[in-house]
Amino acid sequence: MAREPFFAMAGATTSMEPFRHVVVPEVLRPGAARETLAWLESTNLFARREDPRRRYAQFQIEAVELPAEMPRIRDVLGPESLDDLRGALEVLFGVRFQRRCACLVMRCLAGDSMTIHRDYHRRAGADRYIPTHSFLLYLNAAWRPDDGGELGLFRSEDPADIAVTVAPIHNSGIGIAIGPKSFHAVSPIKQGSRYCINFGFITESDRYQDA
Ligand SMILES: O=C(O)CCC(=O)C(=O)O
Ligand SMILES: [Fe+2]
């Protein structure tokens, strides 16, 4: 019998406004989303970054031991499952990706935010992993509009140029084609916690899709 992927990637819509992105209302199967969130709520792996422009705590999945007492997490975030995610994103973006994926887990608490940035860097001679596409998975079962922490997509570096607002609704996600125009930011978190897993992929050609 065929394996059913943990990444359901259901109901996706693509948009070019203000830059290429894909909104996915249901990313994981519900049980997998619940269990992954339970892990993030119970782990002590998070470490704070000291960057006033991007305030949050984080850890890199490749750098930690996935929890032995939660064996499903190893499957949900394991190589086969990430292949499923990559395949789904290849279809949605219409590009091919290299197999490697960098997974950064982020937690924002009250007062945290990210100012407008692009994640766009020169590729030539890069000595670190610089994704051309990011897929952000939100895990926040208790999120309410009053809690803040919305992702904004902007037409420029000017906060007044906001084009799209994305609520970090539990088990939804957004894929972003990074490029010269991929301005985005996270509005301040007012209360509660906001979990996001950032999956970074690089095109097979090692080029940005919209450069
Ligand atoms: O958490 C988010 O919604 C955005 C994260 C982000 O922009 C980043 O990690 O570069
Ligand atoms: Fe970003």
Tab-separated table of C-alpha atoms in Angstrom, residues 9-201:
chain	number	residue	atom	x	y	z
A	9	MET	CA	-0.324	20.429	1.281
A	10	ALA	CA	-4.069	20.851	0.665
A	11	GLY	CA	-5.849	23.796	-0.928
A	12	ALA	CA	-2.755	25.663	-2.143
A	13	THR	CA	-3.095	28.900	-4.121
A	14	THR	CA	-0.299	30.726	-5.964
A	15	SER	CA	0.027	34.494	-6.255
A	16	MET	CA	2.504	36.922	-7.852
A	17	GLU	CA	1.400	39.896	-5.745
A	18	PRO	CA	3.564	41.538	-4.443
A	19	PHE	CA	6.029	38.722	-5.287
A	20	ARG	CA	5.714	35.021	-6.051
A	21	HIS	CA	4.295	33.057	-3.135
A	22	VAL	CA	2.069	30.072	-2.373
A	23	VAL	CA	-0.449	29.950	0.470
A	24	VAL	CA	-1.279	26.488	1.837
A	25	PRO	CA	-4.256	26.285	4.249
A	26	GLU	CA	-3.554	22.705	5.385
A	27	VAL	CA	0.103	21.703	5.435
A	28	LEU	CA	0.390	18.562	7.584
A	29	ARG	CA	-2.127	15.888	8.349
A	30	PRO	CA	-3.898	17.070	11.529
A	31	GLY	CA	-2.391	14.453	13.859
A	32	ALA	CA	1.130	15.221	12.613
A	33	ALA	CA	0.574	18.964	13.154
A	34	ARG	CA	-0.716	18.341	16.684
A	35	GLU	CA	2.216	16.114	17.618
A	36	THR	CA	4.814	18.447	16.138
A	37	LEU	CA	3.346	21.377	18.076
A	38	ALA	CA	3.317	19.284	21.282
A	39	TRP	CA	7.043	18.704	20.771
A	40	LEU	CA	7.779	22.410	20.191
A	41	GLU	CA	5.776	23.352	23.292
A	42	SER	CA	7.723	20.912	25.461
A	43	THR	CA	11.301	21.138	24.170
A	44	ASN	CA	14.024	23.285	25.729
A	45	LEU	CA	16.074	23.481	22.520
A	46	PHE	CA	15.192	27.090	21.708
A	47	ALA	CA	17.939	29.691	22.047
A	48	ARG	CA	17.345	33.416	21.659
A	49	ARG	CA	19.007	35.430	18.900
A	50	GLU	CA	20.378	38.799	19.872
A	51	ASP	CA	19.379	40.785	16.819
A	52	PRO	CA	17.041	43.719	17.486
A	53	ARG	CA	15.710	43.586	13.898
A	54	ARG	CA	14.688	39.940	14.217
A	55	ARG	CA	13.612	39.006	17.712
A	56	TYR	CA	12.814	35.344	18.302
A	57	ALA	CA	14.267	32.100	19.666
A	58	GLN	CA	15.362	29.341	17.306
A	59	PHE	CA	17.074	26.042	16.710
A	60	GLN	CA	18.216	24.234	13.579
A	61	ILE	CA	16.678	20.772	13.209
A	62	GLU	CA	19.859	19.309	11.676
A	63	ALA	CA	21.763	20.375	14.794
A	64	VAL	CA	19.624	18.564	17.393
A	65	GLU	CA	18.523	15.078	18.346
A	66	LEU	CA	14.894	14.570	17.402
A	67	PRO	CA	13.021	13.328	20.481
A	68	ALA	CA	13.295	9.570	21.012
A	69	GLU	CA	10.150	9.608	23.147
A	70	MET	CA	8.177	11.096	20.229
A	71	PRO	CA	9.069	8.703	17.386
A	72	ARG	CA	6.564	10.214	14.964
A	73	ILE	CA	8.454	13.516	14.948
A	74	ARG	CA	11.403	11.697	13.390
A	75	ASP	CA	9.103	10.538	10.618
A	76	VAL	CA	7.278	13.845	10.074
A	77	LEU	CA	10.568	15.775	9.816
A	78	GLY	CA	12.670	12.918	8.448
A	79	PRO	CA	14.231	12.698	4.970
A	80	GLU	CA	11.367	10.805	3.269
A	81	SER	CA	8.809	13.264	4.547
A	82	LEU	CA	10.928	16.265	3.530
A	83	ASP	CA	11.144	14.686	0.063
A	84	ASP	CA	7.322	14.810	-0.011
A	85	LEU	CA	7.362	18.487	0.957
A	86	ARG	CA	10.020	19.259	-1.635
A	87	GLY	CA	8.048	17.435	-4.354
A	88	ALA	CA	4.874	19.353	-3.509
A	89	LEU	CA	6.733	22.680	-3.579
A	90	GLU	CA	8.374	21.806	-6.906
A	91	VAL	CA	4.918	21.422	-8.426
A	92	LEU	CA	3.556	24.591	-6.802
A	93	PHE	CA	6.521	26.769	-7.840
A	94	GLY	CA	7.264	25.004	-11.121
A	95	VAL	CA	10.982	24.579	-10.332
A	96	ARG	CA	13.268	21.724	-9.277
A	97	PHE	CA	15.073	21.868	-5.962
A	98	GLN	CA	18.288	20.344	-4.688
A	99	ARG	CA	17.608	17.555	-2.217
A	100	ARG	CA	19.033	19.322	0.789
A	101	CYS	CA	16.652	21.256	3.030
A	102	ALA	CA	17.565	23.411	6.027
A	103	CYS	CA	14.900	23.474	8.750
A	104	LEU	CA	14.897	26.304	11.244
A	105	VAL	CA	12.369	26.178	14.081
A	106	MET	CA	11.374	29.598	15.420
A	107	ARG	CA	9.421	30.682	18.451
A	108	CYS	CA	8.192	34.232	18.977
A	109	LEU	CA	6.864	35.357	22.344
A	110	ALA	CA	5.219	38.624	23.417
A	111	GLY	CA	7.308	41.578	22.227
A	112	ASP	CA	9.065	39.661	19.447
A	113	SER	CA	8.854	40.711	15.790
A	114	MET	CA	10.842	40.913	12.551
A	115	THR	CA	11.324	44.131	10.625
A	116	ILE	CA	11.010	44.223	6.829
A	117	HIS	CA	13.690	42.156	5.115
A	118	ARG	CA	14.132	40.100	1.930
A	119	ASP	CA	16.395	37.114	2.802
A	120	TYR	CA	17.988	37.940	-0.564
A	121	HIS	CA	21.774	37.601	-0.763
A	122	ARG	CA	24.437	37.411	-3.438
A	123	ARG	CA	24.827	33.754	-4.389
A	124	ALA	CA	28.265	33.812	-5.974
A	125	GLY	CA	30.917	32.508	-3.589
A	126	ALA	CA	28.419	31.887	-0.793
A	127	ASP	CA	30.007	29.897	2.023
A	128	ARG	CA	26.733	29.191	3.793
A	129	TYR	CA	23.351	27.728	2.946
A	130	ILE	CA	21.284	30.467	1.293
A	131	PRO	CA	17.810	29.291	0.290
A	132	THR	CA	16.148	30.499	-2.908
A	133	HIS	CA	12.741	29.487	-1.519
A	134	SER	CA	11.396	29.380	2.024
A	135	PHE	CA	8.394	27.445	3.183
A	136	LEU	CA	6.988	28.673	6.502
A	137	LEU	CA	4.785	26.273	8.466
A	138	TYR	CA	2.822	27.823	11.338
A	139	LEU	CA	1.967	25.756	14.402
A	140	ASN	CA	-0.193	27.757	16.793
A	141	ALA	CA	-3.321	25.916	17.892
A	142	ALA	CA	-4.405	28.764	20.193
A	143	TRP	CA	-3.664	31.729	17.879
A	144	ARG	CA	-6.260	34.555	17.819
A	145	PRO	CA	-6.209	37.746	15.693
A	146	ASP	CA	-5.564	39.794	18.869
A	147	ASP	CA	-2.286	37.923	19.424
A	148	GLY	CA	-0.451	39.706	16.562
A	149	GLY	CA	2.439	38.016	14.785
A	150	GLU	CA	1.041	38.322	11.281
A	151	LEU	CA	3.334	37.954	8.294
A	152	GLY	CA	3.203	40.979	5.994
A	153	LEU	CA	4.277	40.966	2.339
A	154	PHE	CA	5.346	44.401	1.073
A	155	ARG	CA	5.884	46.096	-2.308
A	156	SER	CA	8.970	47.906	-1.006
A	157	GLU	CA	10.977	48.529	2.134
A	158	ASP	CA	8.311	51.008	3.232
A	159	PRO	CA	5.892	49.600	5.864
A	160	ALA	CA	3.093	51.640	4.241
A	161	ASP	CA	3.514	49.518	1.077
A	162	ILE	CA	1.907	46.427	2.595
A	163	ALA	CA	0.171	44.232	-0.002
A	164	VAL	CA	-0.769	40.989	1.781
A	165	THR	CA	-1.235	39.947	5.411
A	166	VAL	CA	-0.946	36.280	6.347
A	167	ALA	CA	-2.272	35.115	9.720
A	168	PRO	CA	-0.122	32.405	11.353
A	169	ILE	CA	-3.076	30.038	11.588
A	170	HIS	CA	-2.366	26.596	12.959
A	171	ASN	CA	-1.109	24.154	10.305
A	172	SER	CA	-1.215	26.722	7.499
A	173	GLY	CA	1.875	27.675	5.537
A	174	ILE	CA	3.315	30.037	2.981
A	175	GLY	CA	6.026	29.393	0.433
A	176	ILE	CA	8.056	32.376	-0.734
A	177	ALA	CA	10.225	32.700	-3.827
A	178	ILE	CA	13.057	34.832	-2.503
A	179	GLY	CA	14.266	37.589	-4.786
A	180	PRO	CA	15.000	41.301	-5.068
A	181	LYS	CA	11.375	42.117	-4.248
A	182	SER	CA	10.591	39.573	-1.491
A	183	PHE	CA	10.043	42.177	1.257
A	184	HIS	CA	8.359	40.643	4.306
A	185	ALA	CA	8.067	41.174	8.066
A	186	VAL	CA	6.403	39.768	11.181
A	187	SER	CA	4.250	42.178	13.185
A	188	PRO	CA	4.857	42.291	16.962
A	189	ILE	CA	3.522	39.375	18.968
A	190	LYS	CA	1.202	40.746	21.623
A	191	GLN	CA	0.541	37.610	23.637
A	192	GLY	CA	0.930	33.858	23.533
A	193	SER	CA	3.536	31.977	21.530
A	194	ARG	CA	3.976	31.729	17.773
A	195	TYR	CA	5.792	28.717	16.338
A	196	CYS	CA	7.036	28.573	12.768
A	197	ILE	CA	9.218	26.036	10.980
A	198	ASN	CA	11.160	27.615	8.120
A	199	PHE	CA	12.131	25.016	5.485
A	200	GLY	CA	14.773	26.437	3.146
A	201	PHE	CA	15.269	25.011	-0.365
